[in-house]
């Protein structure tokens, strides 16, 4: 099969297409013919050698999420799974390929009526956005700022907050994402590449400040956004796309009764599967609309990583190793 193999850390050019042996499913595993593979920002950090969890062993095939048809199964796997169209995590690697192994228990069937590419776009970002929104307990009329609102997780958080009847302010880099973000339910859009972006945020709140910030950017943007919280507000911290976390002055946060919500404990496999299934159901009934901004063929994985790192992409970026498994 064809796969993207990473033999060293570095720039996108280290992602090279190779011909490798087809994987064989072992006990409890299934083999998926990959129609779409998810790319996350964290994967670009891992490739560079600066990932949040250290440097994995090389060589490796990147990719932690795929969608496609199950074409083989190992011992003790329910034979009824054969031929099923699913989305699944891969255990951290192996997704950028024509065939990928996954644990049978991680495979989530794609509901009828939901396009496979949309299901893959929700595999990582949907479960994350759902978990964050539930932890934050968004209330009607709250003034909610979503950073990176044109991205995979951010675009879903905008929709979930709007569905909770919050007053959503979407923020991202550049004026070009305004139409997308407002179409998803944001009451207003702010370009945080502008020096006066916080003034515009405060204007959007009527001058009273924010009730909730979803901070997936960190760095200067996250720090400044937290400063715009009203007394008693809260911040949900889940990422640092800028390369650094927001600066938290714990004494000042306590003095202003600011609550900090963090992903301190990873969901269990069962919880993860339930979150994915819930996200797919919400998309199937029209509550969530995943935004797929760009797709790349498997051999252009390096170009896909460059696009994500340029900060000009919108929504989700997918690799397409083969045709849609429903076709």
Coordinates of C-alpha atoms in Angstrom, one line a residue:
X1 CA 0.0 0.0 0.0
X2 CA 1.0 3.7 -0.3
X3 CA 1.6 5.5 2.9
X4 CA 3.2 8.7 4.2
X5 CA 6.3 7.8 6.1
X6 CA 8.1 10.1 8.5
X7 CA 11.8 9.1 9.0
X8 CA 13.1 12.3 10.7
X9 CA 11.7 15.4 12.4
X10 CA 11.6 18.6 10.6
X11 CA 9.6 20.7 8.1
X12 CA 6.7 19.4 6.0
X13 CA 9.2 18.0 3.5
X14 CA 10.0 15.0 5.9
X15 CA 6.6 13.6 5.0
X16 CA 7.4 11.3 2.1
X17 CA 5.2 8.9 0.2
X18 CA 6.4 5.3 0.3
X19 CA 5.3 1.8 -0.7
X20 CA 5.0 -0.3 2.4
X21 CA 3.6 -3.7 3.4
X22 CA -0.1 -3.9 4.0
X23 CA -0.9 -4.1 7.7
X24 CA -2.5 -7.3 9.1
X25 CA -5.1 -7.0 11.8
X26 CA -4.3 -8.8 15.1
X27 CA -6.6 -9.9 17.9
X28 CA -9.3 -7.2 18.5
X29 CA -8.2 -5.2 15.5
X30 CA -9.8 -4.2 12.2
X31 CA -8.3 -3.0 8.9
X32 CA -9.9 0.1 7.4
X33 CA -9.6 1.0 3.7
X34 CA -9.0 4.7 4.3
X35 CA -11.2 7.1 2.3
X36 CA -10.3 10.2 4.3
X37 CA -7.7 10.8 6.9
X38 CA -7.9 13.6 9.5
X39 CA -5.0 16.1 10.0
X40 CA -4.7 18.0 13.3
X41 CA -2.6 20.9 14.2
X42 CA -0.9 18.8 16.9
X43 CA 0.3 16.4 14.1
X44 CA 2.2 19.3 12.6
X45 CA 3.9 20.0 16.0
X46 CA 4.8 16.3 16.3
X47 CA 6.3 16.3 12.8
X48 CA 8.5 19.3 13.7
X49 CA 9.8 17.5 16.8
X50 CA 8.0 20.0 19.1
X51 CA 4.9 18.1 20.0
X52 CA 3.3 18.4 23.4
X53 CA 4.0 14.7 24.3
X54 CA 7.6 14.4 23.3
X55 CA 9.2 12.8 20.2
X56 CA 7.8 9.5 19.2
X57 CA 9.9 6.7 17.8
X58 CA 10.8 6.8 14.0
X59 CA 10.1 5.8 11.4
X60 CA 6.3 6.2 11.6
X61 CA 3.2 6.8 9.6
X62 CA 1.5 9.8 11.1
X63 CA -2.3 10.1 11.5
X64 CA -4.6 9.4 14.4
X65 CA -8.0 9.4 12.7
X66 CA -9.5 7.9 9.6
X67 CA -12.8 7.0 7.9
X68 CA -13.5 4.2 5.5
X69 CA -14.8 0.7 5.1
X70 CA -13.7 -2.2 7.3
X71 CA -12.1 -4.8 4.9
X72 CA -10.5 -7.3 7.3
X73 CA -10.7 -8.2 10.9
X74 CA -8.5 -10.1 13.3
X75 CA -9.4 -13.0 15.6
X76 CA -12.2 -12.5 18.1
X77 CA -13.7 -9.5 16.2
X78 CA -17.4 -9.6 15.5
X79 CA -17.7 -10.6 11.8
X80 CA -20.7 -8.3 11.5
X81 CA -18.3 -5.4 11.4
X82 CA -17.0 -6.5 8.0
X83 CA -18.0 -4.0 5.3
X84 CA -19.1 -1.4 7.8
X85 CA -18.4 2.2 7.1
X86 CA -16.8 3.7 10.2
X87 CA -14.7 6.5 11.6
X88 CA -12.0 5.5 14.1
X89 CA -8.9 6.6 16.0
X90 CA -5.8 4.6 15.1
X91 CA -3.9 4.7 18.4
X92 CA -1.7 7.6 17.5
X93 CA -0.2 6.7 14.1
X94 CA -0.9 4.9 10.9
X95 CA -3.7 7.1 9.4
X96 CA -1.9 8.7 6.5
X97 CA -2.1 5.6 4.4
X98 CA -4.4 3.6 2.1
X99 CA -5.0 1.0 4.8
X100 CA -5.0 1.6 8.6
X101 CA -5.3 -0.6 11.7
X102 CA -7.6 0.3 14.5
X103 CA -9.1 -1.4 17.6
X104 CA -12.5 -2.8 16.8
X105 CA -13.9 -1.1 19.9
X106 CA -12.8 2.3 18.6
X107 CA -14.7 2.0 15.4
X108 CA -17.9 4.2 15.3
X109 CA -20.5 3.5 12.6
X110 CA -21.3 6.5 10.4
X111 CA -25.0 7.3 10.5
X112 CA -27.0 7.1 7.3
X113 CA -27.4 10.5 5.7
X114 CA -24.1 11.8 7.0
X115 CA -21.3 12.1 4.5
X116 CA -18.1 10.2 5.4
X117 CA -15.9 13.2 4.9
X118 CA -18.1 15.1 7.4
X119 CA -17.9 12.3 9.9
X120 CA -14.1 12.2 9.6
X121 CA -14.0 16.0 10.1
X122 CA -15.9 15.5 13.4
X123 CA -13.8 12.5 14.6
X124 CA -11.3 14.5 16.7
X125 CA -12.7 18.1 16.5
X126 CA -16.3 17.0 17.2
X127 CA -15.5 15.1 20.4
X128 CA -13.2 17.9 21.6
X129 CA -15.8 20.6 21.0
X130 CA -18.6 18.7 22.6
X131 CA -16.5 17.9 25.7
X132 CA -15.4 21.5 26.0
X133 CA -18.9 22.9 25.6
X134 CA -20.3 20.5 28.2
X135 CA -17.6 21.2 30.7
X136 CA -18.1 25.0 30.3
X137 CA -21.9 24.7 30.8
X138 CA -22.8 27.5 28.5
X139 CA -25.8 29.5 29.6
X140 CA -28.3 31.5 27.5
X141 CA -27.3 35.1 26.8
X142 CA -23.7 34.6 28.0
X143 CA -21.1 36.6 26.1
X144 CA -18.8 33.9 24.8
X145 CA -15.5 34.5 22.9
X146 CA -14.3 31.6 20.7
X147 CA -10.7 31.9 19.5
X148 CA -9.6 30.4 16.2
X149 CA -13.3 30.5 15.3
X150 CA -12.6 29.6 11.7
X151 CA -10.7 26.4 12.6
X152 CA -11.9 22.8 13.1
X153 CA -12.7 22.9 16.8
X154 CA -13.4 26.7 16.9
X155 CA -16.1 26.5 14.2
X156 CA -17.9 23.8 16.1
X157 CA -17.7 25.7 19.4
X158 CA -19.3 28.7 17.7
X159 CA -22.2 26.5 16.6
X160 CA -22.6 24.8 20.0
X161 CA -22.5 28.1 21.9
X162 CA -25.0 29.6 19.5
X163 CA -27.3 26.5 19.9
X164 CA -27.1 27.2 23.7
X165 CA -28.5 30.7 23.0
X166 CA -25.2 32.5 23.9
X167 CA -24.1 35.7 22.4
X168 CA -21.1 34.5 20.5
X169 CA -18.1 36.5 19.4
X170 CA -15.9 34.7 17.0
X171 CA -12.2 35.7 16.7
X172 CA -9.6 34.6 14.3
X173 CA -6.7 36.0 12.2
X174 CA -7.6 38.0 9.1
X175 CA -10.8 39.6 7.9
X176 CA -11.4 36.8 5.4
X177 CA -13.0 34.4 7.9
X178 CA -15.7 36.8 9.0
X179 CA -18.4 35.6 6.7
X180 CA -17.8 31.9 7.6
X181 CA -17.8 32.6 11.3
X182 CA -21.0 34.7 11.3
X183 CA -22.7 32.1 9.1
X184 CA -22.1 29.5 11.8
X185 CA -24.0 31.6 14.4
X186 CA -21.6 34.2 15.8
X187 CA -23.2 37.5 16.5
X188 CA -20.0 39.3 15.6
X189 CA -16.5 38.6 14.3
X190 CA -13.2 40.1 15.5
X191 CA -9.8 40.0 13.7
X192 CA -7.2 39.5 16.3
X193 CA -4.4 40.5 14.0
X194 CA -5.6 44.1 14.5
X195 CA -4.0 46.0 17.4
X196 CA -7.4 47.2 18.6
X197 CA -9.1 43.7 18.6
X198 CA -9.8 43.7 22.3
X199 CA -11.5 47.1 22.1
X200 CA -13.8 45.5 19.4
X201 CA -14.4 42.5 21.7
X202 CA -15.5 44.9 24.5
X203 CA -17.7 46.8 22.2
X204 CA -19.4 43.5 21.2
X205 CA -20.1 42.8 24.9
X206 CA -21.7 46.2 25.4
X207 CA -18.7 47.1 27.6
X208 CA -19.4 44.6 30.4
X209 CA -16.8 42.0 29.4
X210 CA -16.9 38.4 28.6
X211 CA -18.6 35.6 30.5
X212 CA -16.6 32.8 28.9
X213 CA -13.5 32.4 26.7
X214 CA -12.6 29.3 24.8
X215 CA -8.8 29.6 24.5
X216 CA -7.2 27.2 22.0
X217 CA -4.5 29.7 20.9
X218 CA -2.7 30.6 24.1
X219 CA 0.2 33.1 24.0
X220 CA -0.6 36.8 23.7
X221 CA -4.0 36.2 22.2
X222 CA -5.1 33.9 25.1
X223 CA -3.6 36.2 27.7
X224 CA -5.4 39.2 26.4
X225 CA -8.7 37.4 25.9
X226 CA -8.6 36.3 29.6
X227 CA -8.1 39.9 30.5
X228 CA -11.4 40.8 28.9
X229 CA -13.4 38.5 31.2
X230 CA -15.8 40.1 33.6
X231 CA -15.5 39.4 37.3
X232 CA -16.8 35.9 37.9
X233 CA -16.2 34.8 34.3
X234 CA -14.4 31.7 33.2
X235 CA -11.9 30.4 30.7
X236 CA -11.8 27.0 29.0
X237 CA -8.1 26.3 28.1
X238 CA -7.6 23.5 25.7
X239 CA -4.7 24.3 23.4
X240 CA -1.8 26.5 22.5
X241 CA -1.7 26.9 18.7
X242 CA 0.5 29.9 19.1
X243 CA 3.2 27.6 20.6
X244 CA 2.9 28.8 24.1
X245 CA 0.2 28.8 26.8
X246 CA -1.7 31.9 28.0
X247 CA -0.1 33.6 31.0
X248 CA -2.2 33.1 34.1
X249 CA -1.8 35.3 37.1
X250 CA -3.4 33.0 39.6
X251 CA -3.6 35.8 42.3
X252 CA -5.4 38.1 39.9
X253 CA -7.7 35.3 38.7
X254 CA -8.7 34.5 42.3
X255 CA -9.2 38.2 43.1
X256 CA -11.6 38.5 40.2
X257 CA -13.2 35.1 40.8
X258 CA -12.2 33.9 37.4
X259 CA -12.8 30.1 36.9
X260 CA -10.3 28.1 34.9
X261 CA -11.6 25.0 33.1
X262 CA -8.9 22.7 31.8
X263 CA -8.7 19.2 30.2
X264 CA -7.1 17.8 33.3
X265 CA -8.1 14.2 32.6
X266 CA -8.4 12.5 29.2
X267 CA -11.7 10.9 28.5
X268 CA -11.8 7.1 28.8
X269 CA -12.1 5.1 25.6
X270 CA -15.8 4.5 26.3
X271 CA -16.3 8.2 26.9
X272 CA -14.4 9.1 23.7
X273 CA -16.5 6.7 21.7
X274 CA -19.7 8.2 23.2
X275 CA -18.6 11.8 22.4
X276 CA -17.8 10.8 18.8
X277 CA -21.2 9.1 18.4
X278 CA -22.9 12.1 19.8
X279 CA -21.1 14.5 17.5
X280 CA -22.0 12.4 14.5
X281 CA -25.6 12.3 15.6
X282 CA -25.7 16.1 15.9
X283 CA -24.3 16.4 12.4
X284 CA -26.8 13.9 11.0
X285 CA -29.7 15.9 12.4
X286 CA -28.3 19.2 11.2
X287 CA -27.3 20.7 14.6
X288 CA -23.6 20.7 13.7
X289 CA -22.1 21.5 10.4
X290 CA -18.4 20.6 10.1
X291 CA -16.4 23.0 7.9
X292 CA -14.0 21.2 5.5
X293 CA -11.9 24.0 4.2
X294 CA -9.4 22.0 2.1
X295 CA -8.6 18.5 1.0
X296 CA -5.3 17.0 -0.3
X297 CA -4.4 13.8 -2.0
X298 CA -2.2 11.4 0.1
X299 CA 1.0 12.3 -1.8
X300 CA 0.5 16.0 -0.9
X301 CA 0.6 15.5 2.9
X302 CA 3.5 17.9 3.1
X303 CA 1.5 20.6 1.3
X304 CA -1.4 20.0 3.7
X305 CA 0.9 20.5 6.7
X306 CA 2.3 23.7 5.1
X307 CA -1.3 25.0 4.6
X308 CA -2.2 24.4 8.3
X309 CA 1.0 26.0 9.5
X310 CA 0.4 29.1 7.4
X311 CA -2.7 29.9 9.5
X312 CA -4.7 30.7 6.4
X313 CA -6.8 27.5 6.3
X314 CA -10.4 27.4 7.4
X315 CA -12.2 24.5 9.1
X316 CA -10.8 21.0 8.8
X317 CA -8.1 19.7 6.5
X318 CA -8.4 16.2 5.2
X319 CA -6.2 13.8 3.2
X320 CA -7.8 11.6 0.6
X321 CA -5.9 8.3 0.1
X322 CA -8.8 6.7 -2.0
X323 CA -12.3 7.3 -3.0
X324 CA -15.3 7.7 -0.7
X325 CA -16.1 4.3 0.9
X326 CA -19.8 4.8 0.3
X327 CA -19.2 5.0 -3.5

